[in-house]
Coordinates of C-alpha atoms and ligand atoms in Angstrom, one line a residue:
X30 CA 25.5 22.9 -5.9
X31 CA 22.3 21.6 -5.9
X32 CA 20.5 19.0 -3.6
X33 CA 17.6 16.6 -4.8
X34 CA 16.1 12.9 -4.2
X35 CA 16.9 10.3 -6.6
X36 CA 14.7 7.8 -6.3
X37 CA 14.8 4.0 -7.9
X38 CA 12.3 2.0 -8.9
X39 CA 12.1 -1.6 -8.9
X40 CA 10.1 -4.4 -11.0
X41 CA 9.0 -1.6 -13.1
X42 CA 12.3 -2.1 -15.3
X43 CA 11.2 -5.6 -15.9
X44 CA 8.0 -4.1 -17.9
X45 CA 8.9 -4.1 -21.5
X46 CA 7.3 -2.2 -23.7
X47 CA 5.0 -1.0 -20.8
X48 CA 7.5 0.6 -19.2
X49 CA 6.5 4.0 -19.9
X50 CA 3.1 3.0 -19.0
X51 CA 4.1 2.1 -15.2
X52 CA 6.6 5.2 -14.9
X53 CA 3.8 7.7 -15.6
X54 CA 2.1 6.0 -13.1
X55 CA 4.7 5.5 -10.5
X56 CA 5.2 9.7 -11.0
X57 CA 1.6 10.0 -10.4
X58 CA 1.3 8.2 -7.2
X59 CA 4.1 10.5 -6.4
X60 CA 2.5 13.4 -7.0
X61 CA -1.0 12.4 -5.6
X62 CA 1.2 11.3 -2.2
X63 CA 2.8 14.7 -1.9
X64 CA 0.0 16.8 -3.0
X65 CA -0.7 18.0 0.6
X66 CA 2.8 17.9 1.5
X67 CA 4.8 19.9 -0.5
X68 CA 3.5 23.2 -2.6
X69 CA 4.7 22.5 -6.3
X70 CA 6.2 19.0 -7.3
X71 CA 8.7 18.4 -10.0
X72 CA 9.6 14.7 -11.2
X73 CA 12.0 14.5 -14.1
X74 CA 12.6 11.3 -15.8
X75 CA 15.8 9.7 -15.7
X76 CA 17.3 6.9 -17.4
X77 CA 16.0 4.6 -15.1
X78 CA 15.6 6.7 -11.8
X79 CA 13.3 9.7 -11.1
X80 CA 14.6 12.8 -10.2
X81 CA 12.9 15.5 -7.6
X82 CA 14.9 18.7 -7.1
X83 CA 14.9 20.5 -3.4
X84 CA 14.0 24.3 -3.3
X85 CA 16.8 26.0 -2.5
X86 CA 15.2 27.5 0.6
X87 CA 13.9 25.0 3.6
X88 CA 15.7 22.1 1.6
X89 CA 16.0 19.8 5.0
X90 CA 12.7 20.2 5.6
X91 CA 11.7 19.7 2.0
X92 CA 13.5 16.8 2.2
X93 CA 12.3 15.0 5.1
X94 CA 9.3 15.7 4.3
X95 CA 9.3 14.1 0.7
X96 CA 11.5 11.0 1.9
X97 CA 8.7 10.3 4.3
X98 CA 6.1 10.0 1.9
X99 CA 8.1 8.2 -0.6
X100 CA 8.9 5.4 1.7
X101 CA 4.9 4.5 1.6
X102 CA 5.1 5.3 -2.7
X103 CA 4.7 1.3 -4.0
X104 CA 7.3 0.8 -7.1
X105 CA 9.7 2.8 -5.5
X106 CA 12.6 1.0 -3.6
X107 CA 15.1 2.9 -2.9
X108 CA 15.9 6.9 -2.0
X109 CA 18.6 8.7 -2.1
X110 CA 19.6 12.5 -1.1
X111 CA 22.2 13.8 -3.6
X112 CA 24.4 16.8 -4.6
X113 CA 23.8 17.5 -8.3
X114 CA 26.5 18.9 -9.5
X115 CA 27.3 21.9 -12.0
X116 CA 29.3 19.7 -14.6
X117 CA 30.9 15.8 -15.9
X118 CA 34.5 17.7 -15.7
X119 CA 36.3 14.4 -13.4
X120 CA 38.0 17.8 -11.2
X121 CA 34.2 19.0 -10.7
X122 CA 33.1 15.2 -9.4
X123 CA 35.9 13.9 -7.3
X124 CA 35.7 17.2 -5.4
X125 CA 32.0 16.8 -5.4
X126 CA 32.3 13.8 -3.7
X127 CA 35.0 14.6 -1.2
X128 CA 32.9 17.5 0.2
X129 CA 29.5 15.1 0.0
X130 CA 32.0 12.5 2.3
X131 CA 33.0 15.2 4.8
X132 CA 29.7 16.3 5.1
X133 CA 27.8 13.4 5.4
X134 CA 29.9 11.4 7.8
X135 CA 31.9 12.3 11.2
X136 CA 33.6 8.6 11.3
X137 CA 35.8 7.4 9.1
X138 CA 35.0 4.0 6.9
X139 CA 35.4 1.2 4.8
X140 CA 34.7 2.3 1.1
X141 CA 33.8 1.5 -2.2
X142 CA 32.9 3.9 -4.8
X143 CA 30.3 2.9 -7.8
X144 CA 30.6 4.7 -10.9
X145 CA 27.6 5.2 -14.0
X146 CA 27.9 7.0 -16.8
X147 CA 25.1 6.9 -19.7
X148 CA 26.9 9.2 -22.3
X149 CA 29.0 6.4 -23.3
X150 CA 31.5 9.2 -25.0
X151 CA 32.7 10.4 -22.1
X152 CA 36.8 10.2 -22.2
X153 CA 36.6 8.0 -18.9
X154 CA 34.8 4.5 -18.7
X155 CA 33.0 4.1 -15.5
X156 CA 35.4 1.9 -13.9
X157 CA 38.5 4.5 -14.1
X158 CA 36.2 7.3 -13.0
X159 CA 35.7 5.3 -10.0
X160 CA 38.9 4.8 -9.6
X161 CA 40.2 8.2 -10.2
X162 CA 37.4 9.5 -7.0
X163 CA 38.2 6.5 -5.1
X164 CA 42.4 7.5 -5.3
X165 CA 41.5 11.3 -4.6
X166 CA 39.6 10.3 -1.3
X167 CA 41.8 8.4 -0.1
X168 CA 44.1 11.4 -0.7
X169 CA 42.2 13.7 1.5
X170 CA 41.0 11.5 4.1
X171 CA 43.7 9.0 4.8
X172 CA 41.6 7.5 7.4
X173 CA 39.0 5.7 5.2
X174 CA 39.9 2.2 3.5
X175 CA 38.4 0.4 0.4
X176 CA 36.9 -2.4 1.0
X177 CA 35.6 -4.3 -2.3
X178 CA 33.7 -7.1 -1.2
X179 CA 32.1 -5.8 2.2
X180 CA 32.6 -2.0 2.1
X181 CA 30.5 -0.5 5.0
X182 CA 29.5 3.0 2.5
X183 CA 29.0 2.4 -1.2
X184 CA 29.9 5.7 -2.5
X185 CA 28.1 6.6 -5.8
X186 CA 28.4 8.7 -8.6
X187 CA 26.1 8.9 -11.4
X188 CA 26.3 10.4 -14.9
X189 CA 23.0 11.2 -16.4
X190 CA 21.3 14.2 -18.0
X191 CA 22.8 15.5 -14.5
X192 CA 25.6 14.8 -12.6
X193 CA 24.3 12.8 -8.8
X194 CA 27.3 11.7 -5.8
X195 CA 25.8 10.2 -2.7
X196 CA 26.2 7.3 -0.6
X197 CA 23.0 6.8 1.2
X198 CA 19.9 4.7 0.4
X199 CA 16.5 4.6 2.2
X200 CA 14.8 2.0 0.9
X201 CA 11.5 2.1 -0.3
X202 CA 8.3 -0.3 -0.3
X203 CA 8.6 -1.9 -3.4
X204 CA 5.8 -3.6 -4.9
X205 CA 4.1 -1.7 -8.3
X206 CA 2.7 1.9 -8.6
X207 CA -1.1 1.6 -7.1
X208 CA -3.7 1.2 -10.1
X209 CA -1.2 -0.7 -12.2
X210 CA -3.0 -4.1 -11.1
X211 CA -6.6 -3.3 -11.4
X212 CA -9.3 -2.5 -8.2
X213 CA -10.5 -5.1 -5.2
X214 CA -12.7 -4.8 -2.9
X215 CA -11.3 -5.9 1.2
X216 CA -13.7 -7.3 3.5
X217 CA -12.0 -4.7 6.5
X218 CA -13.2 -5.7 10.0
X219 CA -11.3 -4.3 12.9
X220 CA -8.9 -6.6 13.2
X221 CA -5.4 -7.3 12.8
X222 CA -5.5 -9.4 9.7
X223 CA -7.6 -7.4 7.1
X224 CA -6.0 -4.2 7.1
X225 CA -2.5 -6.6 6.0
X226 CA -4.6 -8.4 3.4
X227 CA -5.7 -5.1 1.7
X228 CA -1.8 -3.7 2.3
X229 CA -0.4 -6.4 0.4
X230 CA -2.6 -6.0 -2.5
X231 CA -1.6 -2.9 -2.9
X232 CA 1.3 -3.5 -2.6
X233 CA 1.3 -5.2 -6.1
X234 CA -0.4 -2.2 -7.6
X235 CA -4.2 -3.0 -6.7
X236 CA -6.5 -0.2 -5.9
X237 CA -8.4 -1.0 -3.1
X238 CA -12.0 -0.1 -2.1
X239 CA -13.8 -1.7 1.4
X240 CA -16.5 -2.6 2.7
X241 CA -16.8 -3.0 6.5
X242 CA -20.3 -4.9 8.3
X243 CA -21.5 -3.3 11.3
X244 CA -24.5 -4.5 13.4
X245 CA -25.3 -1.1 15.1
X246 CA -26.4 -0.9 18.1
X247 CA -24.1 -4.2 19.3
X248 CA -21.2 -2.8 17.6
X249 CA -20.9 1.1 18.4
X250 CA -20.0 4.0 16.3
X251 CA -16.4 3.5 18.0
X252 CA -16.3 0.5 16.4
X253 CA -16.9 1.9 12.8
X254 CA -14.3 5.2 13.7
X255 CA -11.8 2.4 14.3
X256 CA -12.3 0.6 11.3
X257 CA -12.3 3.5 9.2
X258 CA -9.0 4.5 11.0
X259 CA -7.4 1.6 10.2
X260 CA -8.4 2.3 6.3
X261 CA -7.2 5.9 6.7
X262 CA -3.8 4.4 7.5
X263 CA -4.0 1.6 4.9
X264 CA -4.6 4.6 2.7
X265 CA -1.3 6.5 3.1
X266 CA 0.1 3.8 0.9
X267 CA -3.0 2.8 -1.3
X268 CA -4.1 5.9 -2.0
X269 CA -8.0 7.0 -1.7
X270 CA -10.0 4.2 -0.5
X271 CA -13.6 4.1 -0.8
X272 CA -15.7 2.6 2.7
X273 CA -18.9 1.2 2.3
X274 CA -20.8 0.8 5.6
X275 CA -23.2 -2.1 5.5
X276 CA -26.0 -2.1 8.2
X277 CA -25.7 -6.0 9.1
X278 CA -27.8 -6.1 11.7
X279 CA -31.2 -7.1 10.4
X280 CA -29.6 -10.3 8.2
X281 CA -27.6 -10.9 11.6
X282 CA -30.6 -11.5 13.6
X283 CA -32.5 -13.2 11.1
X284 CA -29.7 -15.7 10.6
X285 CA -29.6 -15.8 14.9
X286 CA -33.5 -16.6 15.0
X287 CA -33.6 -18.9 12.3
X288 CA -30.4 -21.1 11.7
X289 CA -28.7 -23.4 13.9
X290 CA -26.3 -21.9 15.9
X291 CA -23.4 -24.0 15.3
X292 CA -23.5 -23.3 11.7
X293 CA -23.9 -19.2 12.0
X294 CA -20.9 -18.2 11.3
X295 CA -20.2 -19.9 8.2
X296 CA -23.7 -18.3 6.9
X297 CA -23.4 -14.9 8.1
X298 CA -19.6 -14.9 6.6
X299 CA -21.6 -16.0 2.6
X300 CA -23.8 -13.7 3.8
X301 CA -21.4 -11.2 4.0
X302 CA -19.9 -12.2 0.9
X303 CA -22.7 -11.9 -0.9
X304 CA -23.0 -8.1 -0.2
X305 CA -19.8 -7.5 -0.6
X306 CA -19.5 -9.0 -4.2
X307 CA -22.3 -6.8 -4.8
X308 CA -20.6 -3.7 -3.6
X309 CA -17.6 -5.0 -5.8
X310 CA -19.7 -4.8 -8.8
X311 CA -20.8 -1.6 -8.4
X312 CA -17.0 -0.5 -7.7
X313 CA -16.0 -2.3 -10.9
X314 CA -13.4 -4.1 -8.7
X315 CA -12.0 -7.7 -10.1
X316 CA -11.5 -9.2 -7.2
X317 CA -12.6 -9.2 -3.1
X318 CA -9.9 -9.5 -0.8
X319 CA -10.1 -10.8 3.1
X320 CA -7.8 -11.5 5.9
X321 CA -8.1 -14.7 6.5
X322 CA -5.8 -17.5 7.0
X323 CA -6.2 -21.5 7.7
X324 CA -7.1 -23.1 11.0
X325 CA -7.1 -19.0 12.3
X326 CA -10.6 -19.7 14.0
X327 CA -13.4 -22.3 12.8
X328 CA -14.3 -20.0 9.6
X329 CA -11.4 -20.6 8.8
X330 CA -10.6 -24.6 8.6
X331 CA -10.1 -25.4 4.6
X332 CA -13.9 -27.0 4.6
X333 CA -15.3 -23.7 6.0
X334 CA -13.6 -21.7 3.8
X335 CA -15.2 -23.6 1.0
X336 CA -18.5 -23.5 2.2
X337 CA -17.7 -19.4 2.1
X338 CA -16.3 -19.5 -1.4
X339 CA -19.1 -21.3 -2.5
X340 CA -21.5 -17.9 -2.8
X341 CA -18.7 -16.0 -4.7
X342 CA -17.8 -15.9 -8.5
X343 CA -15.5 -13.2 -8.3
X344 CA -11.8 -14.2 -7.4
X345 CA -11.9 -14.3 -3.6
X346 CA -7.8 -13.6 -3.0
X347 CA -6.5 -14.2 0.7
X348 CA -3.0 -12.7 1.0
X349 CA -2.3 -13.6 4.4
X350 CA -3.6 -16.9 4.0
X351 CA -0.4 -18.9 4.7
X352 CA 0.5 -16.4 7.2
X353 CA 0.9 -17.3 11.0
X354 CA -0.7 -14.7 13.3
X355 CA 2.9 -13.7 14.5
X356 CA 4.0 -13.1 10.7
X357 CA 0.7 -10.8 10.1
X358 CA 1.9 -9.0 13.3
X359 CA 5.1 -7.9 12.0
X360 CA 3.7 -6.6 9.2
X361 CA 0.8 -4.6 10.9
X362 CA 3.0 -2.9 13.6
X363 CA 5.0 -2.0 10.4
X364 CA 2.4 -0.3 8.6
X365 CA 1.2 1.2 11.5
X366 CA -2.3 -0.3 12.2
X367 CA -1.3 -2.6 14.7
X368 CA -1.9 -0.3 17.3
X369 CA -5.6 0.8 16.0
X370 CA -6.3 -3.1 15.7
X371 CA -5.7 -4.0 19.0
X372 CA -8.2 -1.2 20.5
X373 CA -11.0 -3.4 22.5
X374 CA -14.0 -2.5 20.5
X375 CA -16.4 -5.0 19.8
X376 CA -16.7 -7.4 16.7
X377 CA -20.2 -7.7 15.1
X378 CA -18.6 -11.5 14.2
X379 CA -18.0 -12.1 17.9
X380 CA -21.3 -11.0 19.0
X381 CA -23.7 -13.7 17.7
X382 CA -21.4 -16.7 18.0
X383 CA -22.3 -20.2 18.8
X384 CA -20.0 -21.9 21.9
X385 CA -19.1 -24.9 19.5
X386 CA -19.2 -23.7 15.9
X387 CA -18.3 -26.4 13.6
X388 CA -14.9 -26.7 12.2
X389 CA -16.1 -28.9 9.5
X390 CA -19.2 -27.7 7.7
X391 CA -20.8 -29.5 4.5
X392 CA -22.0 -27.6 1.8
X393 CA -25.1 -29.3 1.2
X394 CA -26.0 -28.7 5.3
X395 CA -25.1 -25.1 5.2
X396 CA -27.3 -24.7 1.8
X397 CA -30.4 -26.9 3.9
X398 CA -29.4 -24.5 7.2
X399 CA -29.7 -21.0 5.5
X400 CA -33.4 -22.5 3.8
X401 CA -35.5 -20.8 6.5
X402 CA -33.9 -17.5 5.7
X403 CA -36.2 -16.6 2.9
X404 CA -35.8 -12.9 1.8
X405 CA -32.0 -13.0 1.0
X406 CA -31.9 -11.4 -2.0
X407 CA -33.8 -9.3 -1.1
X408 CA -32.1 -8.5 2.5
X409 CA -29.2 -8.0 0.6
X410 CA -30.3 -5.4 -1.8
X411 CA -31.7 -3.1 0.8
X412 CA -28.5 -3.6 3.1
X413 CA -26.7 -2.8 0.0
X414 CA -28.6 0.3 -0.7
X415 CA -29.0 1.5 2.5
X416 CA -24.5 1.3 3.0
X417 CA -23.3 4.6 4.2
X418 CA -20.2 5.9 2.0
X419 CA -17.2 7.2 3.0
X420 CA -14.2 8.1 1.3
X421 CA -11.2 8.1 3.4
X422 CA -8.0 9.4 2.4
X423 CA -4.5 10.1 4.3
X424 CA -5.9 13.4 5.8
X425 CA -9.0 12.4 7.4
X426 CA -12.4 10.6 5.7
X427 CA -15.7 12.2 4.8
X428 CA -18.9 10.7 4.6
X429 CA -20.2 10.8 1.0
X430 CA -24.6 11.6 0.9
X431 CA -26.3 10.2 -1.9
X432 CA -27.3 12.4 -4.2
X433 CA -24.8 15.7 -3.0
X434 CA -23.4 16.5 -6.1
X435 CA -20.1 17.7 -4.2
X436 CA -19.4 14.6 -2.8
X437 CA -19.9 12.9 -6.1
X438 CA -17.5 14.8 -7.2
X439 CA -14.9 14.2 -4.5
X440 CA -15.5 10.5 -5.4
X441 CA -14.9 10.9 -8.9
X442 CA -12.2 12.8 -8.0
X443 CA -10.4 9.9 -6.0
X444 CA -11.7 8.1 -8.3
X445 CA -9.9 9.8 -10.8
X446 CA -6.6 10.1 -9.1
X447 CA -6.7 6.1 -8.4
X448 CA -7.3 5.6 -11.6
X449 CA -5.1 3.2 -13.7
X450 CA -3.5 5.4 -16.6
X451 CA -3.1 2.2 -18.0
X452 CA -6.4 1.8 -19.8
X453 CA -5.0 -1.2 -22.5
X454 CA -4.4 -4.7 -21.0
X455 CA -1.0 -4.5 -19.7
X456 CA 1.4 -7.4 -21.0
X457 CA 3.3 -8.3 -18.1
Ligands
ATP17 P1 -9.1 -9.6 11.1 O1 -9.0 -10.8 10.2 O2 -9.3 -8.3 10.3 O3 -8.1 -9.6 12.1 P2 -10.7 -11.3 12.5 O4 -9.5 -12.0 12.8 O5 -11.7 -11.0 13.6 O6 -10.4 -9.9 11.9 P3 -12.6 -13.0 11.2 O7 -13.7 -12.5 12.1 O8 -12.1 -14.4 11.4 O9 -11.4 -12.0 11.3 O10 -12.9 -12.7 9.7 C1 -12.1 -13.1 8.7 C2 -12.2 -12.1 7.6 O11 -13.5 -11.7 7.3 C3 -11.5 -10.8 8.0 O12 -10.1 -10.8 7.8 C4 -12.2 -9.8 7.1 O13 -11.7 -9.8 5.8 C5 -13.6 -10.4 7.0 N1 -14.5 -9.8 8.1 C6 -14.8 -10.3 9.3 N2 -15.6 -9.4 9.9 C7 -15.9 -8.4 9.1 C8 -16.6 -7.2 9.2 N3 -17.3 -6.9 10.3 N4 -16.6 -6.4 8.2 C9 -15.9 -6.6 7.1 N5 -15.2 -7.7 6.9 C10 -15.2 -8.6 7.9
MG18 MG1 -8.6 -12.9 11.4

């Protein structure tokens, strides 16, 4: 008998004739996940499913290995460990599952057994095979009951290309293969919020690149580890993300010397989205993504977040934006960045802030206030230019020199691997 990892996939069924489309993808986020994992890997399609055989040596580790990566694979929601057995024969699959059962459990349970059979020739329909496995269980373990509407173990057995029994599930992230939904660019500061934002969008198959503001010397190169930390585990679902550094320091100061304080916020945040648009550009992203939600902090009242949209024509999305703090919480401690979050480096947007920043900015004041600044575009070219690069991945980040034709390669490379397969517009 053989052991493997079924795995199910969820929306992607929905896709009509696309389907293909987001199943080759979904197998290559697999791969790309358990590149540095596993040493060869081995997806077959099934009729709905994915299959991934174990080696017959070190299978348990193989396999808790594998399951742990899967569980961060978007697409996928569920996982299951199965016997594959040697044949369809009913003899071959009731005793299949009867030595699955007294493996897998020490307790007895309630019970229901699920059935599926795609070779609609076979002599039994799927409801008598379950039957017939549910009668011979109950024939060797006389302590187990069928429960129909409440069992505590659904016990299935599938009938594919291969033969599956098993009777546990570990579900999976859902959401859509990575690259299925086009590239953004997240605005990722330290905090809690922006690493969820970029999370979630990846969650529905966007590939994400970042771009992270940092006023060396009053933030510190702690501050930029941290934030490229908290991409590295963002990455372990979305795949390779790209971090661009921006040196903010210079337009920080500028705006501090020349703009009223109570409105410096709301400028160095279009600032900031002004660079990073620019940045989006040159990533061919579609979108930019933050972290913020309403009434969080005065940047963040409805009229301040319009007074920030104002510099944009991308598609600024805000995931979290009807989020409470609590609800963002959950999520990050989750995906494992709440912890990295919380570390007490300092904020390059709490460093120049005004005691009574206004909640409720006008447009046409904020466009008079930022008048004195007079080299913006030009400010924002050279802190464009001069952005350090890193590309961060699961394992670790590297910084990316201009010009170093190796690490141009390791970009296109991510690049590459990111990359939607899906080069036609995708009718959803
Ligand atoms: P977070 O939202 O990540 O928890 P925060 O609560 O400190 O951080 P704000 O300072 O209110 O957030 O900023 C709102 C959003 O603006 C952030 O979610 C993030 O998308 C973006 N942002 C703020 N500061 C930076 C920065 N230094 N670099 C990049 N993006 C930033
Ligand atoms: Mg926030």
């Amino acid at each position: 008998m053989k052991k493997g990892i079924l795995i199910k996939y969820g929306e992607i069924v929905l896709k009509g004739n696309n389907r293909a489309q987001f199943e080759n993808r979904l197998i290559k986020d697999i791969k790309v996940g358990l590149k540095d994992v596993v040493s060869s890997v081995n997806v077959t399609k099934e009729q709905g499913r994915f299959y991934m055989e174990a080696p017959s040596e070190g299978t348990e580790e193989w396999m808790e290995a594998v399951i742990d990566v899967l569980q961060r694979v978007f697409g996928i929601i569920g996982i299951c460990p199965v016997d594959v057995l040697e044949n369809d024969d009913i003899d071959t699959i009731c005793d299949g599952m009867i030595e699955y059962v007294k493996r897998e459990f020490d307790e007895p349970h309630t019970f229901k057994v699920f059935a599926k059979r795609t070779n609609k020739q076979y002599p039994m329909d799927s409801m008598a095979i379950a039957a017939e496995i549910g009668s011979r269980l109950l024939d060797v373990l006389p302590d187990w009951t069928v429960d129909v509407h409440n069992p505590e173990i659904k016990l299935y057995a599938e009938l594919r290309n291969r033969v599956y029994v098993y009777g546990k599930e570990i579900k999976g992230p859902g959401g859509l293969p990575v690259g299925t939904g086009g590239k953004g660019t997240l605005l990722l500061s330290g905090g809690i919020d922006s690493p969820v934002a970029g999370w979630m969008m990846a969650k529905r198959g966007v590939q994400l690149s970042a771009v992270y503001f940092h006023a060396h010397p009053y933030t510190s190169d702690r501050a930029k580890d941290k934030v490229l930390e908290l991409a590295r585990r963002v990455s372990a679902y979305a795949g390779p993300i790209c971090v661009y550094v921006v040196p903010f320091t210079e337009i920080q100061m500028d705006i501090y010397e020349k703009c009223q304080h109570e409105k410096m916020t709301i400028i160095m945040r279009r600032q900031m989205m002004r660079i990073a648009e620019k940045i989006a550009e040159m990533e061919h992203s579609q979108c930019l993504i933050t972290g913020e939600s309403v009434g969080q902090v005065a940047s963040q009242t409805l009229a301040s977040l319009n007074c920030t949209n104002a510099v944009c024509t991308m598609p600024v999305f805000r995931p979290v934006i009807g989020f409470d703090k609590q609800d963002i919480i959950e999520i990050a401690k989750k995906i494992d960045t709440f912890e990295t979050s919380i570390l007490p480096y300092e904020d390059c947007c709490t460093i120049f802030v005004a005691k009574h920043p206004t909640t409720q900015p006008q447009l046409e004041a904020i466009i008079e206030s930022e008048k004195p600044l007079v080299n913006i575009e030009e400010q924002i070219d050279r802190a464009v230019r001069d952005s350090e690069r890193y590309l961060v991945r699961e394992s670790g980040w590297k910084k990316i020199r201009i010009d170093n034709e190796e690490d141009e390669a390791d970009k296109a490379d991510a690049d590459d691997e990111a990359k939607s397969s899906l080069t036609e517009i995708i009718e959803l």
